[in-house]
Amino acid sequence: MNFIERVNKIFDDRFLNNGSSYLLDLRKRNLDKFNKIGLPTLKHEEWKYTNLAFLNDLDFNLLPFISSTEAVNALKNINFLNETECIVIPILNGVVEKHLGNFEDLITIAKFQEKIDEDGSNRLNLFNHFFEASNPFSYLNLALFNDGVYLSVKPNVELEFPIVLFYYYESEYTGLSNTLNLIEIPENVKADIIILFVNNSQEKVIANEMTNLHISKHANVELNFVQIDLKNMFLINNLNVISESESNFKTNVFSFNTNFVRNNINYDFNGEHSTTFLNGIYFVDDGNFVDNHTLVMHSKPHCMSDENFKGILDGNGRAVFNGKIYVARNAQKTNAYQSNKNLLLSNSARINTKPQLEIYADDVKCTHGATAGFLDQDMLFYIISRGISKEKAKSLLLNSFVSENLEKVGSNELRNYLKELVARKLHLEDIFFCSSIEELTKVSL
Amino acid sequence: MEILRIENLKVGIDGKEIIKGLNLTINAGEVHAIMGPNGTGKSTLANVLAGKPGYEVLEGKILFLGKDLLELEPEERARQGLFLAFQYPVEIPGVTNANFMKTAVNEVRKYRNLEPLDAFDFLQMMKERASLVGLDVSYLNRNVNEGFSGGEKKRNEIFQLAMLEPTLAILDETDSGLDIDALKIVANGVNSLRSSDRSFLVITHYQRLLNYLTPDFVHVMYDGKIVLSGGSELAHELESKGYDWLKNGNNGKK
């Protein structure tokens, strides 16, 4: 059996006689679309550098249900979550665990499928234009999703603590997960969301997760993705965002030491005078692969988007960046910026980077730039000439390269966690942490 | 005691000979100035001494504290007490001056089998040395040279010199791009670091730095060689006569 055949078998076995007629209809429609396109090959423009052929060789089923004990232990190891007050919503092998309900009447957390049964299809329809042929995995997700989070916040509330969607995977066989989340942020809300992936599986996990986010007028949302040490995992992470006028959105995507990650990040301005920032850092080494595919649709005038992805590639690590900016005919006074910079540390590392601008308006400012290069030899020599070893000098420069994007994380705890992680990866702990110098200088200033 | 001895040094870049047989000896505690027009190989000499890649030593030898300098990696030269104040200091975003200096000082100390300095002592040392060149302590928490003015960058070089306490400090055009106030601050900083066990090699195009920093010896470099050597009065003579004086056939004679 190939991938498509297995997907269809899972559908027949697990979903054909389950759920409401509305859900079944939604699943069937999307499965048909997925079947029609099939698993993308390298001939598929949006998948040109991302080989999925290995999926045909995997024998998989839906992931098993698991208890939360292991997940709770895994959570304890993520220190920024212990240091900060936050609401954690565990999603265990794709199933949303506990924590459902209202929090101080500020936040509503429910199961997505219950929400969709209540209110019909309206809520998802908004995102329909993102579910399209260039990404058949969105169809797959809608056909096979087993669970998902519905999240909303009371209007006019500024949340002081982050909401964490904690994806945890653990399986003794090769398994598939499709989670479908819907997050609705009402007017004047300020919210900080962290989506964290942890894989503790001995066997391979194929995770095709999707989050649809609607941001209302005057709302501010920051969404951070943390994808760290994802071995044995094929993660297809889909984010679709629609924002109304005068809203602000920022996402930071961190991918370190990941076997296979494809981020599909789609953003649409549905109102004027809004801003969005899409940032990312990826570190790939031997056996690692990261593909960031972004789409920013300037459908309305007077909006600003700024995109900045940085990558460090070592060993035989590979990465892909594809950033598309679309400016509609009426989207005058658009400002759109895009940058993708890469540092290559070995001769066998590879980056395929492609900016795509499709501009139909005539009064816009759009810039884009992509670079792939090696460490600056003058900078390296400057550091070495102070008695610092070549290895350490290199690490300092790599740290310096990514620090710009690390500083963009809003939450202090998450930012420090990521900084420390980078420092550890570069063997610079003794410089940036355990150092009371910084503390002392701060105190004495 | 002899700190540096350069014998018949010839250096090329991309097959072109830049330094064409240079001799120079510096003893402990001495301040030597090398002057000369642009393009005569002054900065090449500084870079070769510090070990910058890209230069080819064609002939000659360099002894630093009696050892073959050219056999040492640049970081080893620094650890053994050689320091270069850069003409164009580099910006390093994401690394604070404090962390940069802590790393460098402790690597040097490790090499000399000394314990790392504790945080409190280190901070005291940084504050004291920063004040030598009039750098506010707030600079210590700023990223290395990032957003610094030309003058601040040069002062930061002298601050680093003060922190690393070298045996031989090479100042490559440290005066370039400085206004008169900044020049005085830098020169005073250097003067306060002069001692009987520290030598300086000051490379400059103009004489004005030497007004504040009286050298023991002045050498004039022209077309890859030292063509004239003398005391500090030579700098004044050059200033009044100009470098054309050299080009008009006075090579080697005073």
JSON list of N, CA, C and O in Angstrom, two decimals, chain A residues 378-379 381-390 392 399-400 403 430-432 435-438 440-441 444-445, chain B residues 51-52 73 75 78-79 83-84 86 90-94 99 102-104 107 119 122-123 137 141 145 157 160:
[
{"chain": "A", "resi": 378, "resn": "ASP", "atom": "N", "xyz": [36.56, 38.74, 8.29]},
{"chain": "A", "resi": 378, "resn": "ASP", "atom": "CA", "xyz": [37.09, 39.89, 9.04]},
{"chain": "A", "resi": 378, "resn": "ASP", "atom": "C", "xyz": [36.58, 39.87, 10.48]},
{"chain": "A", "resi": 378, "resn": "ASP", "atom": "O", "xyz": [37.32, 40.15, 11.42]},
{"chain": "A", "resi": 379, "resn": "MET", "atom": "N", "xyz": [35.29, 39.54, 10.62]},
{"chain": "A", "resi": 379, "resn": "MET", "atom": "CA", "xyz": [34.72, 39.46, 11.97]},
{"chain": "A", "resi": 379, "resn": "MET", "atom": "C", "xyz": [35.39, 38.34, 12.75]},
{"chain": "A", "resi": 379, "resn": "MET", "atom": "O", "xyz": [35.72, 38.49, 13.92]},
{"chain": "A", "resi": 381, "resn": "PHE", "atom": "N", "xyz": [38.38, 37.10, 12.34]},
{"chain": "A", "resi": 381, "resn": "PHE", "atom": "CA", "xyz": [39.75, 37.44, 12.70]},
{"chain": "A", "resi": 381, "resn": "PHE", "atom": "C", "xyz": [39.78, 38.43, 13.87]},
{"chain": "A", "resi": 381, "resn": "PHE", "atom": "O", "xyz": [40.62, 38.33, 14.76]},
{"chain": "A", "resi": 382, "resn": "TYR", "atom": "N", "xyz": [38.84, 39.35, 13.87]},
{"chain": "A", "resi": 382, "resn": "TYR", "atom": "CA", "xyz": [38.79, 40.34, 14.96]},
{"chain": "A", "resi": 382, "resn": "TYR", "atom": "C", "xyz": [38.66, 39.63, 16.31]},
{"chain": "A", "resi": 382, "resn": "TYR", "atom": "O", "xyz": [39.37, 39.95, 17.26]},
{"chain": "A", "resi": 383, "resn": "ILE", "atom": "N", "xyz": [37.77, 38.63, 16.36]},
{"chain": "A", "resi": 383, "resn": "ILE", "atom": "CA", "xyz": [37.54, 37.93, 17.62]},
{"chain": "A", "resi": 383, "resn": "ILE", "atom": "C", "xyz": [38.75, 37.07, 18.00]},
{"chain": "A", "resi": 383, "resn": "ILE", "atom": "O", "xyz": [39.21, 37.10, 19.14]},
{"chain": "A", "resi": 384, "resn": "ILE", "atom": "N", "xyz": [39.28, 36.36, 17.01]},
{"chain": "A", "resi": 384, "resn": "ILE", "atom": "CA", "xyz": [40.43, 35.49, 17.27]},
{"chain": "A", "resi": 384, "resn": "ILE", "atom": "C", "xyz": [41.63, 36.31, 17.75]},
{"chain": "A", "resi": 384, "resn": "ILE", "atom": "O", "xyz": [42.38, 35.88, 18.62]},
{"chain": "A", "resi": 385, "resn": "SER", "atom": "N", "xyz": [41.77, 37.51, 17.19]},
{"chain": "A", "resi": 385, "resn": "SER", "atom": "CA", "xyz": [42.93, 38.33, 17.53]},
{"chain": "A", "resi": 385, "resn": "SER", "atom": "C", "xyz": [42.90, 38.78, 19.00]},
{"chain": "A", "resi": 385, "resn": "SER", "atom": "O", "xyz": [43.87, 39.38, 19.47]},
{"chain": "A", "resi": 386, "resn": "ARG", "atom": "N", "xyz": [41.78, 38.51, 19.70]},
{"chain": "A", "resi": 386, "resn": "ARG", "atom": "CA", "xyz": [41.73, 38.82, 21.13]},
{"chain": "A", "resi": 386, "resn": "ARG", "atom": "C", "xyz": [42.08, 37.61, 21.98]},
{"chain": "A", "resi": 386, "resn": "ARG", "atom": "O", "xyz": [41.85, 37.60, 23.20]},
{"chain": "A", "resi": 387, "resn": "GLY", "atom": "N", "xyz": [42.54, 36.53, 21.33]},
{"chain": "A", "resi": 387, "resn": "GLY", "atom": "CA", "xyz": [42.95, 35.35, 22.09]},
{"chain": "A", "resi": 387, "resn": "GLY", "atom": "C", "xyz": [41.87, 34.30, 22.20]},
{"chain": "A", "resi": 387, "resn": "GLY", "atom": "O", "xyz": [42.05, 33.29, 22.87]},
{"chain": "A", "resi": 388, "resn": "ILE", "atom": "N", "xyz": [40.74, 34.54, 21.54]},
{"chain": "A", "resi": 388, "resn": "ILE", "atom": "CA", "xyz": [39.62, 33.59, 21.62]},
{"chain": "A", "resi": 388, "resn": "ILE", "atom": "C", "xyz": [39.80, 32.52, 20.53]},
{"chain": "A", "resi": 388, "resn": "ILE", "atom": "O", "xyz": [40.20, 32.83, 19.41]},
{"chain": "A", "resi": 389, "resn": "SER", "atom": "N", "xyz": [39.53, 31.27, 20.89]},
{"chain": "A", "resi": 389, "resn": "SER", "atom": "CA", "xyz": [39.76, 30.17, 19.94]},
{"chain": "A", "resi": 389, "resn": "SER", "atom": "C", "xyz": [38.87, 30.30, 18.71]},
{"chain": "A", "resi": 389, "resn": "SER", "atom": "O", "xyz": [37.81, 30.93, 18.77]},
{"chain": "A", "resi": 390, "resn": "LYS", "atom": "N", "xyz": [39.29, 29.68, 17.62]},
{"chain": "A", "resi": 390, "resn": "LYS", "atom": "CA", "xyz": [38.51, 29.76, 16.37]},
{"chain": "A", "resi": 390, "resn": "LYS", "atom": "C", "xyz": [37.11, 29.20, 16.57]},
{"chain": "A", "resi": 390, "resn": "LYS", "atom": "O", "xyz": [36.13, 29.76, 16.09]},
{"chain": "A", "resi": 392, "resn": "LYS", "atom": "N", "xyz": [35.29, 29.00, 19.27]},
{"chain": "A", "resi": 392, "resn": "LYS", "atom": "CA", "xyz": [34.46, 29.90, 20.07]},
{"chain": "A", "resi": 392, "resn": "LYS", "atom": "C", "xyz": [34.10, 31.17, 19.28]},
{"chain": "A", "resi": 392, "resn": "LYS", "atom": "O", "xyz": [32.99, 31.67, 19.38]},
{"chain": "A", "resi": 399, "resn": "ASN", "atom": "N", "xyz": [25.93, 33.05, 17.03]},
{"chain": "A", "resi": 399, "resn": "ASN", "atom": "CA", "xyz": [25.01, 33.58, 18.02]},
{"chain": "A", "resi": 399, "resn": "ASN", "atom": "C", "xyz": [24.59, 35.00, 17.64]},
{"chain": "A", "resi": 399, "resn": "ASN", "atom": "O", "xyz": [23.42, 35.38, 17.72]},
{"chain": "A", "resi": 400, "resn": "SER", "atom": "N", "xyz": [25.57, 35.74, 17.19]},
{"chain": "A", "resi": 400, "resn": "SER", "atom": "CA", "xyz": [25.32, 37.11, 16.79]},
{"chain": "A", "resi": 400, "resn": "SER", "atom": "C", "xyz": [24.36, 37.17, 15.58]},
{"chain": "A", "resi": 400, "resn": "SER", "atom": "O", "xyz": [23.47, 38.00, 15.52]},
{"chain": "A", "resi": 403, "resn": "SER", "atom": "N", "xyz": [20.83, 36.40, 16.84]},
{"chain": "A", "resi": 403, "resn": "SER", "atom": "CA", "xyz": [20.33, 37.15, 18.01]},
{"chain": "A", "resi": 403, "resn": "SER", "atom": "C", "xyz": [19.25, 38.16, 17.63]},
{"chain": "A", "resi": 403, "resn": "SER", "atom": "O", "xyz": [18.31, 38.38, 18.38]},
{"chain": "A", "resi": 430, "resn": "ASP", "atom": "N", "xyz": [28.98, 29.15, 29.03]},
{"chain": "A", "resi": 430, "resn": "ASP", "atom": "CA", "xyz": [29.81, 29.82, 30.03]},
{"chain": "A", "resi": 430, "resn": "ASP", "atom": "C", "xyz": [29.89, 31.32, 29.78]},
{"chain": "A", "resi": 430, "resn": "ASP", "atom": "O", "xyz": [30.22, 32.08, 30.66]},
{"chain": "A", "resi": 431, "resn": "ILE", "atom": "N", "xyz": [29.57, 31.71, 28.56]},
{"chain": "A", "resi": 431, "resn": "ILE", "atom": "CA", "xyz": [29.63, 33.14, 28.26]},
{"chain": "A", "resi": 431, "resn": "ILE", "atom": "C", "xyz": [28.31, 33.82, 28.59]},
{"chain": "A", "resi": 431, "resn": "ILE", "atom": "O", "xyz": [28.27, 34.86, 29.22]},
{"chain": "A", "resi": 432, "resn": "PHE", "atom": "N", "xyz": [27.22, 33.21, 28.14]},
{"chain": "A", "resi": 432, "resn": "PHE", "atom": "CA", "xyz": [25.95, 33.90, 28.27]},
{"chain": "A", "resi": 432, "resn": "PHE", "atom": "C", "xyz": [25.18, 33.55, 29.52]},
{"chain": "A", "resi": 432, "resn": "PHE", "atom": "O", "xyz": [24.33, 34.29, 29.95]},
{"chain": "A", "resi": 435, "resn": "SER", "atom": "N", "xyz": [26.80, 33.48, 34.07]},
{"chain": "A", "resi": 435, "resn": "SER", "atom": "CA", "xyz": [27.67, 34.64, 34.21]},
{"chain": "A", "resi": 435, "resn": "SER", "atom": "C", "xyz": [26.98, 35.66, 35.07]},
{"chain": "A", "resi": 435, "resn": "SER", "atom": "O", "xyz": [25.88, 36.09, 34.80]},
{"chain": "A", "resi": 436, "resn": "SER", "atom": "N", "xyz": [27.63, 35.99, 36.13]},
{"chain": "A", "resi": 436, "resn": "SER", "atom": "CA", "xyz": [27.03, 37.01, 36.99]},
{"chain": "A", "resi": 436, "resn": "SER", "atom": "C", "xyz": [27.50, 38.40, 36.56]},
{"chain": "A", "resi": 436, "resn": "SER", "atom": "O", "xyz": [27.05, 39.39, 37.10]},
{"chain": "A", "resi": 437, "resn": "ILE", "atom": "N", "xyz": [28.40, 38.45, 35.57]},
{"chain": "A", "resi": 437, "resn": "ILE", "atom": "CA", "xyz": [28.89, 39.74, 35.09]},
{"chain": "A", "resi": 437, "resn": "ILE", "atom": "C", "xyz": [27.73, 40.62, 34.64]},
{"chain": "A", "resi": 437, "resn": "ILE", "atom": "O", "xyz": [27.61, 41.77, 35.05]},
{"chain": "A", "resi": 438, "resn": "GLU", "atom": "N", "xyz": [26.89, 40.02, 33.80]},
{"chain": "A", "resi": 438, "resn": "GLU", "atom": "CA", "xyz": [25.78, 40.82, 33.28]},
{"chain": "A", "resi": 438, "resn": "GLU", "atom": "C", "xyz": [24.90, 41.33, 34.40]},
{"chain": "A", "resi": 438, "resn": "GLU", "atom": "O", "xyz": [24.50, 42.48, 34.42]},
{"chain": "A", "resi": 440, "resn": "LEU", "atom": "N", "xyz": [25.76, 41.75, 37.51]},
{"chain": "A", "resi": 440, "resn": "LEU", "atom": "CA", "xyz": [26.48, 42.76, 38.29]},
{"chain": "A", "resi": 440, "resn": "LEU", "atom": "C", "xyz": [26.50, 44.11, 37.57]},
{"chain": "A", "resi": 440, "resn": "LEU", "atom": "O", "xyz": [26.28, 45.14, 38.20]},
{"chain": "A", "resi": 441, "resn": "THR", "atom": "N", "xyz": [26.75, 44.06, 36.27]},
{"chain": "A", "resi": 441, "resn": "THR", "atom": "CA", "xyz": [26.82, 45.34, 35.56]},
{"chain": "A", "resi": 441, "resn": "THR", "atom": "C", "xyz": [25.45, 46.00, 35.58]},
{"chain": "A", "resi": 441, "resn": "THR", "atom": "O", "xyz": [25.35, 47.21, 35.73]},
{"chain": "A", "resi": 444, "resn": "SER", "atom": "N", "xyz": [24.95, 47.56, 38.95]},
{"chain": "A", "resi": 444, "resn": "SER", "atom": "CA", "xyz": [25.81, 48.70, 39.28]},
{"chain": "A", "resi": 444, "resn": "SER", "atom": "C", "xyz": [25.58, 49.91, 38.38]},
{"chain": "A", "resi": 444, "resn": "SER", "atom": "O", "xyz": [26.12, 50.97, 38.62]},
{"chain": "A", "resi": 445, "resn": "LEU", "atom": "N", "xyz": [24.78, 49.72, 37.33]},
{"chain": "A", "resi": 445, "resn": "LEU", "atom": "CA", "xyz": [24.60, 50.86, 36.41]},
{"chain": "A", "resi": 445, "resn": "LEU", "atom": "C", "xyz": [23.59, 51.86, 36.95]},
{"chain": "A", "resi": 445, "resn": "LEU", "atom": "O", "xyz": [22.61, 51.50, 37.54]},
{"chain": "B", "resi": 51, "resn": "GLY", "atom": "N", "xyz": [48.69, 38.13, 12.44]},
{"chain": "B", "resi": 51, "resn": "GLY", "atom": "CA", "xyz": [48.37, 36.81, 11.90]},
{"chain": "B", "resi": 51, "resn": "GLY", "atom": "C", "xyz": [47.13, 36.76, 11.03]},
{"chain": "B", "resi": 51, "resn": "GLY", "atom": "O", "xyz": [46.49, 35.72, 10.88]},
{"chain": "B", "resi": 52, "resn": "LYS", "atom": "N", "xyz": [46.76, 37.89, 10.45]},
{"chain": "B", "resi": 52, "resn": "LYS", "atom": "CA", "xyz": [45.57, 37.90, 9.59]},
{"chain": "B", "resi": 52, "resn": "LYS", "atom": "C", "xyz": [45.82, 37.03, 8.35]},
{"chain": "B", "resi": 52, "resn": "LYS", "atom": "O", "xyz": [46.86, 37.16, 7.71]},
{"chain": "B", "resi": 73, "resn": "GLU", "atom": "N", "xyz": [49.46, 30.50, 15.68]},
{"chain": "B", "resi": 73, "resn": "GLU", "atom": "CA", "xyz": [48.14, 30.89, 15.22]},
{"chain": "B", "resi": 73, "resn": "GLU", "atom": "C", "xyz": [47.82, 32.28, 15.80]},
{"chain": "B", "resi": 73, "resn": "GLU", "atom": "O", "xyz": [48.36, 32.64, 16.86]},
{"chain": "B", "resi": 75, "resn": "GLU", "atom": "N", "xyz": [45.35, 33.40, 17.51]},
{"chain": "B", "resi": 75, "resn": "GLU", "atom": "CA", "xyz": [44.86, 33.41, 18.90]},
{"chain": "B", "resi": 75, "resn": "GLU", "atom": "C", "xyz": [46.01, 33.14, 19.87]},
{"chain": "B", "resi": 75, "resn": "GLU", "atom": "O", "xyz": [46.02, 33.66, 20.99]},
{"chain": "B", "resi": 78, "resn": "ALA", "atom": "N", "xyz": [47.95, 36.31, 20.43]},
{"chain": "B", "resi": 78, "resn": "ALA", "atom": "CA", "xyz": [47.25, 37.18, 21.39]},
{"chain": "B", "resi": 78, "resn": "ALA", "atom": "C", "xyz": [47.47, 36.68, 22.81]},
{"chain": "B", "resi": 78, "resn": "ALA", "atom": "O", "xyz": [47.73, 37.46, 23.73]},
{"chain": "B", "resi": 79, "resn": "ARG", "atom": "N", "xyz": [47.39, 35.37, 22.99]},
{"chain": "B", "resi": 79, "resn": "ARG", "atom": "CA", "xyz": [47.53, 34.81, 24.34]},
{"chain": "B", "resi": 79, "resn": "ARG", "atom": "C", "xyz": [48.94, 35.01, 24.87]},
{"chain": "B", "resi": 79, "resn": "ARG", "atom": "O", "xyz": [49.16, 35.10, 26.06]},
{"chain": "B", "resi": 83, "resn": "PHE", "atom": "N", "xyz": [48.94, 42.36, 20.82]},
{"chain": "B", "resi": 83, "resn": "PHE", "atom": "CA", "xyz": [47.61, 42.95, 20.65]},
{"chain": "B", "resi": 83, "resn": "PHE", "atom": "C", "xyz": [47.61, 43.90, 19.47]},
{"chain": "B", "resi": 83, "resn": "PHE", "atom": "O", "xyz": [48.52, 44.71, 19.31]},
{"chain": "B", "resi": 84, "resn": "LEU", "atom": "N", "xyz": [46.57, 43.80, 18.66]},
{"chain": "B", "resi": 84, "resn": "LEU", "atom": "CA", "xyz": [46.41, 44.74, 17.54]},
{"chain": "B", "resi": 84, "resn": "LEU", "atom": "C", "xyz": [45.16, 45.58, 17.76]},
{"chain": "B", "resi": 84, "resn": "LEU", "atom": "O", "xyz": [44.05, 45.04, 17.88]},
{"chain": "B", "resi": 86, "resn": "PHE", "atom": "N", "xyz": [42.65, 47.67, 15.93]},
{"chain": "B", "resi": 86, "resn": "PHE", "atom": "CA", "xyz": [42.30, 47.66, 14.51]},
{"chain": "B", "resi": 86, "resn": "PHE", "atom": "C", "xyz": [42.06, 49.07, 13.96]},
{"chain": "B", "resi": 86, "resn": "PHE", "atom": "O", "xyz": [41.52, 49.94, 14.66]},
{"chain": "B", "resi": 90, "resn": "VAL", "atom": "N", "xyz": [35.49, 45.86, 14.14]},
{"chain": "B", "resi": 90, "resn": "VAL", "atom": "CA", "xyz": [34.33, 45.15, 13.59]},
{"chain": "B", "resi": 90, "resn": "VAL", "atom": "C", "xyz": [33.17, 45.19, 14.58]},
{"chain": "B", "resi": 90, "resn": "VAL", "atom": "O", "xyz": [33.38, 45.11, 15.79]},
{"chain": "B", "resi": 91, "resn": "GLU", "atom": "N", "xyz": [31.94, 45.30, 14.08]},
{"chain": "B", "resi": 91, "resn": "GLU", "atom": "CA", "xyz": [30.76, 45.26, 14.94]},
{"chain": "B", "resi": 91, "resn": "GLU", "atom": "C", "xyz": [30.32, 43.81, 15.14]},
{"chain": "B", "resi": 91, "resn": "GLU", "atom": "O", "xyz": [30.28, 43.05, 14.18]},
{"chain": "B", "resi": 92, "resn": "ILE", "atom": "N", "xyz": [29.98, 43.45, 16.36]},
{"chain": "B", "resi": 92, "resn": "ILE", "atom": "CA", "xyz": [29.49, 42.09, 16.62]},
{"chain": "B", "resi": 92, "resn": "ILE", "atom": "C", "xyz": [28.15, 42.18, 17.34]},
{"chain": "B", "resi": 92, "resn": "ILE", "atom": "O", "xyz": [28.09, 42.23, 18.57]},
{"chain": "B", "resi": 93, "resn": "PRO", "atom": "N", "xyz": [27.06, 42.18, 16.59]},
{"chain": "B", "resi": 93, "resn": "PRO", "atom": "CA", "xyz": [25.74, 42.25, 17.23]},
{"chain": "B", "resi": 93, "resn": "PRO", "atom": "C", "xyz": [25.51, 41.02, 18.10]},
{"chain": "B", "resi": 93, "resn": "PRO", "atom": "O", "xyz": [26.02, 39.95, 17.80]},
{"chain": "B", "resi": 94, "resn": "GLY", "atom": "N", "xyz": [24.77, 41.19, 19.18]},
{"chain": "B", "resi": 94, "resn": "GLY", "atom": "CA", "xyz": [24.41, 40.03, 20.00]},
{"chain": "B", "resi": 94, "resn": "GLY", "atom": "C", "xyz": [25.47, 39.61, 21.00]},
{"chain": "B", "resi": 94, "resn": "GLY", "atom": "O", "xyz": [25.27, 38.67, 21.75]},
{"chain": "B", "resi": 99, "resn": "ASN", "atom": "N", "xyz": [30.73, 40.54, 27.88]},
{"chain": "B", "resi": 99, "resn": "ASN", "atom": "CA", "xyz": [30.89, 39.11, 27.60]},
{"chain": "B", "resi": 99, "resn": "ASN", "atom": "C", "xyz": [32.08, 38.84, 26.68]},
{"chain": "B", "resi": 99, "resn": "ASN", "atom": "O", "xyz": [32.77, 37.83, 26.82]},
{"chain": "B", "resi": 102, "resn": "LYS", "atom": "N", "xyz": [35.15, 39.25, 28.83]},
{"chain": "B", "resi": 102, "resn": "LYS", "atom": "CA", "xyz": [35.27, 38.17, 29.81]},
{"chain": "B", "resi": 102, "resn": "LYS", "atom": "C", "xyz": [35.81, 36.91, 29.13]},
{"chain": "B", "resi": 102, "resn": "LYS", "atom": "O", "xyz": [36.67, 36.22, 29.65]},
{"chain": "B", "resi": 103, "resn": "THR", "atom": "N", "xyz": [35.26, 36.63, 27.92]},
{"chain": "B", "resi": 103, "resn": "THR", "atom": "CA", "xyz": [35.70, 35.45, 27.19]},
{"chain": "B", "resi": 103, "resn": "THR", "atom": "C", "xyz": [37.18, 35.57, 26.84]},
{"chain": "B", "resi": 103, "resn": "THR", "atom": "O", "xyz": [37.95, 34.62, 27.04]},
{"chain": "B", "resi": 104, "resn": "ALA", "atom": "N", "xyz": [37.56, 36.73, 26.32]},
{"chain": "B", "resi": 104, "resn": "ALA", "atom": "CA", "xyz": [38.94, 36.90, 25.88]},
{"chain": "B", "resi": 104, "resn": "ALA", "atom": "C", "xyz": [39.92, 36.84, 27.05]},
{"chain": "B", "resi": 104, "resn": "ALA", "atom": "O", "xyz": [40.91, 36.09, 27.02]},
{"chain": "B", "resi": 107, "resn": "GLU", "atom": "N", "xyz": [40.22, 33.32, 28.38]},
{"chain": "B", "resi": 107, "resn": "GLU", "atom": "CA", "xyz": [40.96, 32.42, 27.49]},
{"chain": "B", "resi": 107, "resn": "GLU", "atom": "C", "xyz": [42.46, 32.68, 27.63]},
{"chain": "B", "resi": 107, "resn": "GLU", "atom": "O", "xyz": [43.26, 31.77, 27.61]},
{"chain": "B", "resi": 119, "resn": "ALA", "atom": "N", "xyz": [33.57, 37.17, 39.09]},
{"chain": "B", "resi": 119, "resn": "ALA", "atom": "CA", "xyz": [32.74, 38.19, 38.44]},
{"chain": "B", "resi": 119, "resn": "ALA", "atom": "C", "xyz": [32.96, 39.58, 39.03]},
{"chain": "B", "resi": 119, "resn": "ALA", "atom": "O", "xyz": [33.06, 40.57, 38.31]},
{"chain": "B", "resi": 122, "resn": "PHE", "atom": "N", "xyz": [36.32, 41.01, 38.08]},
{"chain": "B", "resi": 122, "resn": "PHE", "atom": "CA", "xyz": [36.31, 41.31, 36.66]},
{"chain": "B", "resi": 122, "resn": "PHE", "atom": "C", "xyz": [35.57, 42.62, 36.38]},
{"chain": "B", "resi": 122, "resn": "PHE", "atom": "O", "xyz": [36.01, 43.45, 35.59]},
{"chain": "B", "resi": 123, "resn": "LEU", "atom": "N", "xyz": [34.45, 42.77, 37.05]},
{"chain": "B", "resi": 123, "resn": "LEU", "atom": "CA", "xyz": [33.66, 43.98, 36.84]},
{"chain": "B", "resi": 123, "resn": "LEU", "atom": "C", "xyz": [34.45, 45.22, 37.28]},
{"chain": "B", "resi": 123, "resn": "LEU", "atom": "O", "xyz": [34.47, 46.25, 36.59]},
{"chain": "B", "resi": 137, "resn": "VAL", "atom": "N", "xyz": [30.45, 53.10, 31.88]},
{"chain": "B", "resi": 137, "resn": "VAL", "atom": "CA", "xyz": [30.23, 51.68, 32.13]},
{"chain": "B", "resi": 137, "resn": "VAL", "atom": "C", "xyz": [29.06, 51.11, 31.35]},
{"chain": "B", "resi": 137, "resn": "VAL", "atom": "O", "xyz": [29.01, 49.91, 31.09]},
{"chain": "B", "resi": 141, "resn": "ASN", "atom": "N", "xyz": [27.60, 46.92, 28.59]},
{"chain": "B", "resi": 141, "resn": "ASN", "atom": "CA", "xyz": [26.43, 46.09, 28.29]},
{"chain": "B", "resi": 141, "resn": "ASN", "atom": "C", "xyz": [25.92, 46.28, 26.87]},
{"chain": "B", "resi": 141, "resn": "ASN", "atom": "O", "xyz": [24.92, 45.71, 26.48]},
{"chain": "B", "resi": 145, "resn": "ASN", "atom": "N", "xyz": [30.94, 47.26, 19.58]},
{"chain": "B", "resi": 145, "resn": "ASN", "atom": "CA", "xyz": [31.05, 48.26, 18.52]},
{"chain": "B", "resi": 145, "resn": "ASN", "atom": "C", "xyz": [29.75, 48.57, 17.78]},
{"chain": "B", "resi": 145, "resn": "ASN", "atom": "O", "xyz": [29.74, 49.41, 16.87]},
{"chain": "B", "resi": 157, "resn": "GLU", "atom": "N", "xyz": [38.86, 50.02, 21.33]},
{"chain": "B", "resi": 157, "resn": "GLU", "atom": "CA", "xyz": [40.09, 49.26, 21.04]},
{"chain": "B", "resi": 157, "resn": "GLU", "atom": "C", "xyz": [41.10, 49.44, 22.17]},
{"chain": "B", "resi": 157, "resn": "GLU", "atom": "O", "xyz": [41.74, 48.48, 22.61]},
{"chain": "B", "resi": 160, "resn": "GLN", "atom": "N", "xyz": [40.08, 47.55, 25.20]},
{"chain": "B", "resi": 160, "resn": "GLN", "atom": "CA", "xyz": [40.42, 46.13, 25.09]},
{"chain": "B", "resi": 160, "resn": "GLN", "atom": "C", "xyz": [41.90, 45.90, 25.33]},
{"chain": "B", "resi": 160, "resn": "GLN", "atom": "O", "xyz": [42.31, 44.91, 25.96]}
]
